[in-house]
Amino acid sequence: MSAKLEENLALDIRIHKRIGQLIEALVEDERVGSSRELGRLTGVSFNTLVNWCEGKSDPRLQKLMQFAYAIGWSMTELMQYAEGDEDPYEAIARKKKVQYQQYQKAS
């Protein structure tokens, strides 16, 4: 196996893990409460979310976009989070703060 292929596989595994951590953190968020509720809110089925968390399936772009927008993130923000090191709980709190500030400015 080439070094580049190994590097890409490692990145894919890391992105799966990071998205899984984000899903788990969102489920623990007081506004969501369960994986089924997160699935209902995002329009991504519970089984699909579980498979993403466990690395059993790759998120399809359309579903990943649907998930990102439903939680109030852009795809750029989601990918920056997935490729970064920010704690998922901190990322959620940061995003909530930004959304609240935008709401305050609009009011």
PDB file of C-alpha atoms in Angstrom:
ATOM      1  CA  MET A   1       0.000   0.000   0.000  1.00  0.00           C
ATOM      2  CA  SER A   2       1.361   3.395  -0.916  1.00  0.00           C
ATOM      3  CA  ALA A   3       2.140   6.012   1.716  1.00  0.00           C
ATOM      4  CA  LYS A   4      -0.394   8.405   0.156  1.00  0.00           C
ATOM      5  CA  LEU A   5      -3.164   5.798   0.317  1.00  0.00           C
ATOM      6  CA  GLU A   6      -2.320   5.025   3.946  1.00  0.00           C
ATOM      7  CA  GLU A   7      -2.391   8.751   4.717  1.00  0.00           C
ATOM      8  CA  ASN A   8      -5.809   9.153   3.080  1.00  0.00           C
ATOM      9  CA  LEU A   9      -7.219   6.138   4.924  1.00  0.00           C
ATOM     10  CA  ALA A  10      -5.944   7.517   8.236  1.00  0.00           C
ATOM     11  CA  LEU A  11      -7.608  10.864   7.473  1.00  0.00           C
ATOM     12  CA  ASP A  12     -10.904   9.117   6.591  1.00  0.00           C
ATOM     13  CA  ILE A  13     -10.828   7.189   9.872  1.00  0.00           C
ATOM     14  CA  ARG A  14     -10.079  10.386  11.780  1.00  0.00           C
ATOM     15  CA  ILE A  15     -12.948  12.255  10.090  1.00  0.00           C
ATOM     16  CA  HIS A  16     -15.341   9.389  10.904  1.00  0.00           C
ATOM     17  CA  LYS A  17     -14.225   9.482  14.514  1.00  0.00           C
ATOM     18  CA  ARG A  18     -14.578  13.269  14.758  1.00  0.00           C
ATOM     19  CA  ILE A  19     -18.066  13.269  13.210  1.00  0.00           C
ATOM     20  CA  GLY A  20     -19.041  10.442  15.563  1.00  0.00           C
ATOM     21  CA  GLN A  21     -17.810  12.501  18.527  1.00  0.00           C
ATOM     22  CA  LEU A  22     -19.823  15.477  17.311  1.00  0.00           C
ATOM     23  CA  ILE A  23     -22.965  13.361  16.958  1.00  0.00           C
ATOM     24  CA  GLU A  24     -22.505  11.979  20.479  1.00  0.00           C
ATOM     25  CA  ALA A  25     -21.974  15.496  21.872  1.00  0.00           C
ATOM     26  CA  LEU A  26     -25.081  16.763  20.063  1.00  0.00           C
ATOM     27  CA  VAL A  27     -27.115  13.881  21.501  1.00  0.00           C
ATOM     28  CA  GLU A  28     -25.954  14.849  24.995  1.00  0.00           C
ATOM     29  CA  ASP A  29     -26.888  18.476  24.315  1.00  0.00           C
ATOM     30  CA  GLU A  30     -29.927  19.569  26.303  1.00  0.00           C
ATOM     31  CA  ARG A  31     -31.802  20.498  23.126  1.00  0.00           C
ATOM     32  CA  VAL A  32     -31.526  17.063  21.531  1.00  0.00           C
ATOM     33  CA  GLY A  33     -31.577  14.300  24.132  1.00  0.00           C
ATOM     34  CA  SER A  34     -31.409  11.175  21.943  1.00  0.00           C
ATOM     35  CA  SER A  35     -29.998   9.827  18.704  1.00  0.00           C
ATOM     36  CA  ARG A  36     -33.507   9.298  17.413  1.00  0.00           C
ATOM     37  CA  GLU A  37     -34.381  12.931  18.146  1.00  0.00           C
ATOM     38  CA  LEU A  38     -31.170  14.086  16.423  1.00  0.00           C
ATOM     39  CA  GLY A  39     -32.169  11.978  13.434  1.00  0.00           C
ATOM     40  CA  ARG A  40     -35.620  13.550  13.417  1.00  0.00           C
ATOM     41  CA  LEU A  41     -34.195  17.075  13.694  1.00  0.00           C
ATOM     42  CA  THR A  42     -31.627  16.569  10.936  1.00  0.00           C
ATOM     43  CA  GLY A  43     -33.623  14.349   8.616  1.00  0.00           C
ATOM     44  CA  VAL A  44     -30.826  11.762   8.769  1.00  0.00           C
ATOM     45  CA  SER A  45     -32.076   8.429  10.063  1.00  0.00           C
ATOM     46  CA  PHE A  46     -31.034   7.088  13.435  1.00  0.00           C
ATOM     47  CA  ASN A  47     -29.451   4.044  11.767  1.00  0.00           C
ATOM     48  CA  THR A  48     -27.439   6.239   9.421  1.00  0.00           C
ATOM     49  CA  LEU A  49     -26.159   8.342  12.333  1.00  0.00           C
ATOM     50  CA  VAL A  50     -25.166   5.194  14.239  1.00  0.00           C
ATOM     51  CA  ASN A  51     -23.382   3.805  11.176  1.00  0.00           C
ATOM     52  CA  TRP A  52     -21.471   7.083  10.768  1.00  0.00           C
ATOM     53  CA  CYS A  53     -20.477   6.995  14.448  1.00  0.00           C
ATOM     54  CA  GLU A  54     -19.277   3.415  14.214  1.00  0.00           C
ATOM     55  CA  GLY A  55     -17.517   3.939  10.881  1.00  0.00           C
ATOM     56  CA  LYS A  56     -19.721   1.325   9.227  1.00  0.00           C
ATOM     57  CA  SER A  57     -20.696   3.633   6.385  1.00  0.00           C
ATOM     58  CA  ASP A  58     -19.322   6.707   4.715  1.00  0.00           C
ATOM     59  CA  PRO A  59     -21.531   9.765   4.881  1.00  0.00           C
ATOM     60  CA  ARG A  60     -22.801  10.661   1.441  1.00  0.00           C
ATOM     61  CA  LEU A  61     -22.265  14.292   0.566  1.00  0.00           C
ATOM     62  CA  GLN A  62     -25.976  15.102   0.336  1.00  0.00           C
ATOM     63  CA  LYS A  63     -26.724  13.576   3.766  1.00  0.00           C
ATOM     64  CA  LEU A  64     -23.662  15.206   5.306  1.00  0.00           C
ATOM     65  CA  MET A  65     -24.767  18.586   3.939  1.00  0.00           C
ATOM     66  CA  GLN A  66     -28.284  17.994   5.243  1.00  0.00           C
ATOM     67  CA  PHE A  67     -26.866  17.120   8.674  1.00  0.00           C
ATOM     68  CA  ALA A  68     -24.547  20.150   8.762  1.00  0.00           C
ATOM     69  CA  TYR A  69     -27.231  22.645   7.778  1.00  0.00           C
ATOM     70  CA  ALA A  70     -29.756  21.133  10.196  1.00  0.00           C
ATOM     71  CA  ILE A  71     -27.381  21.683  13.123  1.00  0.00           C
ATOM     72  CA  GLY A  72     -26.694  25.221  11.918  1.00  0.00           C
ATOM     73  CA  TRP A  73     -23.212  24.620  10.506  1.00  0.00           C
ATOM     74  CA  SER A  74     -21.894  25.149   7.019  1.00  0.00           C
ATOM     75  CA  MET A  75     -20.068  22.317   5.278  1.00  0.00           C
ATOM     76  CA  THR A  76     -16.872  24.343   5.642  1.00  0.00           C
ATOM     77  CA  GLU A  77     -17.382  24.569   9.407  1.00  0.00           C
ATOM     78  CA  LEU A  78     -18.137  20.855   9.640  1.00  0.00           C
ATOM     79  CA  MET A  79     -15.047  19.888   7.646  1.00  0.00           C
ATOM     80  CA  GLN A  80     -12.844  22.298   9.609  1.00  0.00           C
ATOM     81  CA  TYR A  81     -14.109  20.705  12.809  1.00  0.00           C
ATOM     82  CA  ALA A  82     -13.654  17.151  11.424  1.00  0.00           C
ATOM     83  CA  GLU A  83     -10.082  17.838  10.351  1.00  0.00           C
ATOM     84  CA  GLY A  84      -9.180  19.800  13.503  1.00  0.00           C
ATOM     85  CA  ASP A  85      -8.638  19.081  17.161  1.00  0.00           C
ATOM     86  CA  GLU A  86     -11.364  21.155  18.819  1.00  0.00           C
ATOM     87  CA  ASP A  87     -13.343  19.384  21.521  1.00  0.00           C
ATOM     88  CA  PRO A  88     -16.840  18.654  20.164  1.00  0.00           C
ATOM     89  CA  TYR A  89     -18.533  20.201  23.205  1.00  0.00           C
ATOM     90  CA  GLU A  90     -16.466  23.357  22.790  1.00  0.00           C
ATOM     91  CA  ALA A  91     -17.287  23.462  19.073  1.00  0.00           C
ATOM     92  CA  ILE A  92     -21.014  23.226  19.828  1.00  0.00           C
ATOM     93  CA  ALA A  93     -20.775  25.915  22.533  1.00  0.00           C
ATOM     94  CA  ARG A  94     -18.761  28.191  20.223  1.00  0.00           C
ATOM     95  CA  LYS A  95     -21.287  27.768  17.419  1.00  0.00           C
ATOM     96  CA  LYS A  96     -24.217  28.465  19.769  1.00  0.00           C
ATOM     97  CA  LYS A  97     -22.488  31.652  20.932  1.00  0.00           C
ATOM     98  CA  VAL A  98     -21.953  32.832  17.351  1.00  0.00           C
ATOM     99  CA  GLN A  99     -25.564  32.046  16.441  1.00  0.00           C
ATOM    100  CA  TYR A 100     -26.806  33.925  19.523  1.00  0.00           C
ATOM    101  CA  GLN A 101     -24.673  36.950  18.644  1.00  0.00           C
ATOM    102  CA  GLN A 102     -26.023  36.919  15.087  1.00  0.00           C
ATOM    103  CA  TYR A 103     -29.569  36.702  16.460  1.00  0.00           C
ATOM    104  CA  GLN A 104     -28.904  39.659  18.774  1.00  0.00           C
ATOM    105  CA  LYS A 105     -27.580  41.774  15.896  1.00  0.00           C
ATOM    106  CA  ALA A 106     -30.594  40.933  13.755  1.00  0.00           C
ATOM    107  CA  SER A 107     -33.071  41.885  16.517  1.00  0.00           C
TER     108      SER A 107
END
